[in-house]
Short mmCIF file of C-alpha atoms in Angstrom, two decimals:
data_model
loop_
_atom_site.label_atom_id
_atom_site.label_comp_id
_atom_site.label_asym_id
_atom_site.label_seq_id
_atom_site.Cartn_x
_atom_site.Cartn_y
_atom_site.Cartn_z
CA UNK A 1 -8.75 -9.97 -40.79
CA UNK A 2 -12.51 -8.47 -41.67
CA UNK A 3 -15.56 -10.78 -40.07
CA UNK A 4 -18.02 -12.20 -42.61
CA UNK A 5 -20.77 -10.29 -42.83
CA UNK A 6 -23.91 -11.16 -40.86
CA UNK A 7 -26.75 -13.11 -42.97
CA UNK A 8 -30.35 -12.84 -41.97
CA UNK A 9 -32.76 -15.59 -42.44
CA UNK A 10 -34.53 -15.47 -45.44
CA UNK A 11 -38.16 -16.35 -45.56
CA UNK A 12 -39.56 -15.20 -41.93
CA UNK A 13 -43.01 -15.50 -41.62
CA UNK A 14 -43.68 -13.03 -39.38
CA UNK A 15 -47.34 -14.47 -38.26
CA UNK A 16 -45.24 -17.36 -36.70
CA UNK A 17 -42.78 -15.03 -35.07
CA UNK A 18 -45.45 -13.21 -33.20
CA UNK A 19 -45.95 -13.76 -29.43
CA UNK A 20 -43.51 -13.60 -26.31
CA UNK A 21 -39.96 -14.20 -26.44
CA UNK A 22 -37.72 -15.26 -23.24
CA UNK A 23 -34.14 -13.46 -23.27
CA UNK A 24 -31.80 -16.95 -22.76
CA UNK A 25 -28.45 -14.79 -23.54
CA UNK A 26 -27.09 -11.96 -24.94
CA UNK A 27 -24.08 -9.48 -25.64
CA UNK A 28 -24.52 -6.90 -22.72
CA UNK A 29 -26.26 -3.48 -24.48
CA UNK A 30 -25.68 0.13 -22.80
CA UNK A 31 -29.46 0.61 -23.11
CA UNK A 32 -30.50 -2.56 -21.01
CA UNK A 33 -30.50 -2.88 -17.34
CA UNK A 34 -27.90 -4.81 -16.22
CA UNK A 35 -29.52 -6.54 -13.41
CA UNK A 36 -32.87 -7.30 -15.21
CA UNK A 37 -34.08 -10.77 -14.81
CA UNK A 38 -37.04 -12.46 -16.89
CA UNK A 39 -36.23 -10.69 -19.71
CA UNK A 40 -38.64 -11.05 -22.28
CA UNK A 41 -39.97 -9.32 -25.76
CA UNK A 42 -43.69 -8.88 -26.85
CA UNK A 43 -44.62 -8.76 -30.59
CA UNK A 44 -47.86 -8.25 -32.20
CA UNK A 45 -48.66 -8.17 -36.17
CA UNK A 46 -50.20 -4.28 -36.84
CA UNK A 47 -52.71 -4.20 -39.25
CA UNK A 48 -50.28 -2.26 -42.20
CA UNK A 49 -47.69 -4.84 -41.86
CA UNK A 50 -45.72 -3.73 -39.12
CA UNK A 51 -44.66 -5.19 -35.50
CA UNK A 52 -45.92 -3.79 -32.04
CA UNK A 53 -42.43 -4.45 -30.03
CA UNK A 54 -42.76 -4.34 -26.40
CA UNK A 55 -39.82 -5.24 -24.53
CA UNK A 56 -39.55 -5.53 -20.66
CA UNK A 57 -37.56 -7.06 -17.72
CA UNK A 58 -37.67 -6.85 -14.05
CA UNK A 59 -35.15 -5.05 -12.00
CA UNK A 60 -35.27 -5.42 -7.77
CA UNK A 61 -39.10 -6.24 -8.18
CA UNK A 62 -40.06 -3.69 -10.79
CA UNK A 63 -40.74 -3.76 -14.11
CA UNK A 64 -39.21 -1.95 -16.73
CA UNK A 65 -40.28 -1.80 -20.58
CA UNK A 66 -40.19 -0.08 -23.54
CA UNK A 67 -42.79 0.04 -26.48
CA UNK A 68 -41.89 0.30 -30.32
CA UNK A 69 -42.32 -0.70 -33.54
CA UNK A 70 -40.81 -2.88 -36.04
CA UNK A 71 -40.34 -2.69 -39.91
CA UNK A 72 -39.40 -4.28 -42.80
CA UNK A 73 -36.11 -2.33 -44.22
CA UNK A 74 -37.45 -3.37 -47.49
CA UNK A 75 -40.81 -5.08 -47.99
CA UNK A 76 -40.10 -6.65 -51.45
CA UNK A 77 -37.17 -8.71 -49.58
CA UNK A 78 -37.46 -12.28 -48.33
CA UNK A 79 -34.80 -11.63 -45.81
CA UNK A 80 -35.49 -11.18 -41.81
CA UNK A 81 -33.44 -7.84 -41.95
CA UNK A 82 -35.92 -4.93 -39.48
CA UNK A 83 -35.89 -2.03 -38.27
CA UNK A 84 -37.18 -1.10 -34.83
CA UNK A 85 -37.66 2.11 -33.67
CA UNK A 86 -37.93 3.42 -29.87
CA UNK A 87 -38.79 6.63 -28.27
CA UNK A 88 -36.59 7.41 -25.50
CA UNK A 89 -37.64 8.55 -23.28
CA UNK A 90 -40.69 6.41 -23.66
CA UNK A 91 -43.25 9.05 -21.59
CA UNK A 92 -41.73 11.83 -24.09
CA UNK A 93 -41.88 10.45 -27.22
CA UNK A 94 -40.15 13.04 -29.01
CA UNK A 95 -36.62 11.39 -29.55
CA UNK A 96 -37.34 8.36 -32.23
CA UNK A 97 -33.93 5.71 -31.74
CA UNK A 98 -33.94 3.29 -34.49
CA UNK A 99 -31.65 0.47 -35.09
CA UNK A 100 -31.24 -3.02 -36.82
CA UNK A 101 -32.82 -6.00 -36.11
CA UNK A 102 -31.96 -8.85 -38.04
CA UNK A 103 -33.11 -12.37 -37.50
CA UNK A 104 -29.72 -14.05 -37.96
CA UNK A 105 -30.96 -17.90 -37.16
CA UNK A 106 -34.66 -19.55 -36.31
CA UNK A 107 -35.19 -23.02 -36.00
CA UNK A 108 -38.19 -24.63 -38.02
CA UNK A 109 -40.18 -24.69 -35.17
CA UNK A 110 -40.08 -21.15 -34.35
CA UNK A 111 -39.08 -21.89 -30.79
CA UNK A 112 -35.66 -20.68 -30.76
CA UNK A 113 -33.74 -17.43 -32.50
CA UNK A 114 -30.78 -15.64 -32.97
CA UNK A 115 -31.16 -11.36 -33.10
CA UNK A 116 -28.50 -9.11 -33.97
CA UNK A 117 -27.24 -6.47 -36.14
CA UNK A 118 -24.79 -6.18 -38.66
CA UNK A 119 -22.41 -3.75 -36.49
CA UNK A 120 -22.31 -7.06 -34.47
CA UNK A 121 -22.41 -4.82 -31.36
CA UNK A 122 -25.63 -6.24 -30.03
CA UNK A 123 -26.71 -10.46 -30.28
CA UNK A 124 -29.87 -11.85 -28.54
CA UNK A 125 -30.59 -15.43 -28.27
CA UNK A 126 -34.33 -16.29 -27.03
CA UNK A 127 -36.92 -18.91 -27.29
CA UNK A 128 -40.48 -19.00 -27.60
CA UNK A 129 -41.09 -21.08 -24.39
CA UNK A 130 -40.13 -19.91 -20.67
CA UNK A 131 -38.39 -23.27 -19.68
CA UNK A 132 -34.79 -24.04 -18.97
CA UNK A 133 -33.48 -25.87 -21.01
CA UNK A 134 -34.00 -24.31 -23.79
CA UNK A 135 -30.50 -25.09 -26.05
CA UNK A 136 -27.77 -22.17 -27.07
CA UNK A 137 -27.90 -22.25 -31.01
CA UNK A 138 -24.55 -22.78 -32.72
CA UNK A 139 -24.82 -20.28 -35.40
CA UNK A 140 -21.89 -19.89 -37.52
CA UNK A 141 -22.95 -16.88 -39.67
CA UNK A 142 -21.97 -18.96 -42.64
#
């Protein structure tokens, strides 16, 4: 059985989406430390319409981070289909790694979000405030 295709949010307001998002759940990703804590993403809108991305986590008390840039795949589309580009390793910015960043769900108050990829290899749930009790999103991808 073929799964239903992933459907991104329509009409994502990038201005409201900016700020710090705290990871509350995820599918394990090979590029994220397995024992990272207090993982979060910081987004800031650049003048050219791209988004500065700083992902950070703490491993054994030390901050680990990577910076990148996100941009709309199709600037004319209202869908929340973005690409994110990081340079690996971050101290030698010569090898770009580009991935899909689709916002699959966002609540009307922009407090909860579900982000994934059409490949279904990665999935993150985030909360825009650092409190226990952020609820898990019931997303069916319809």
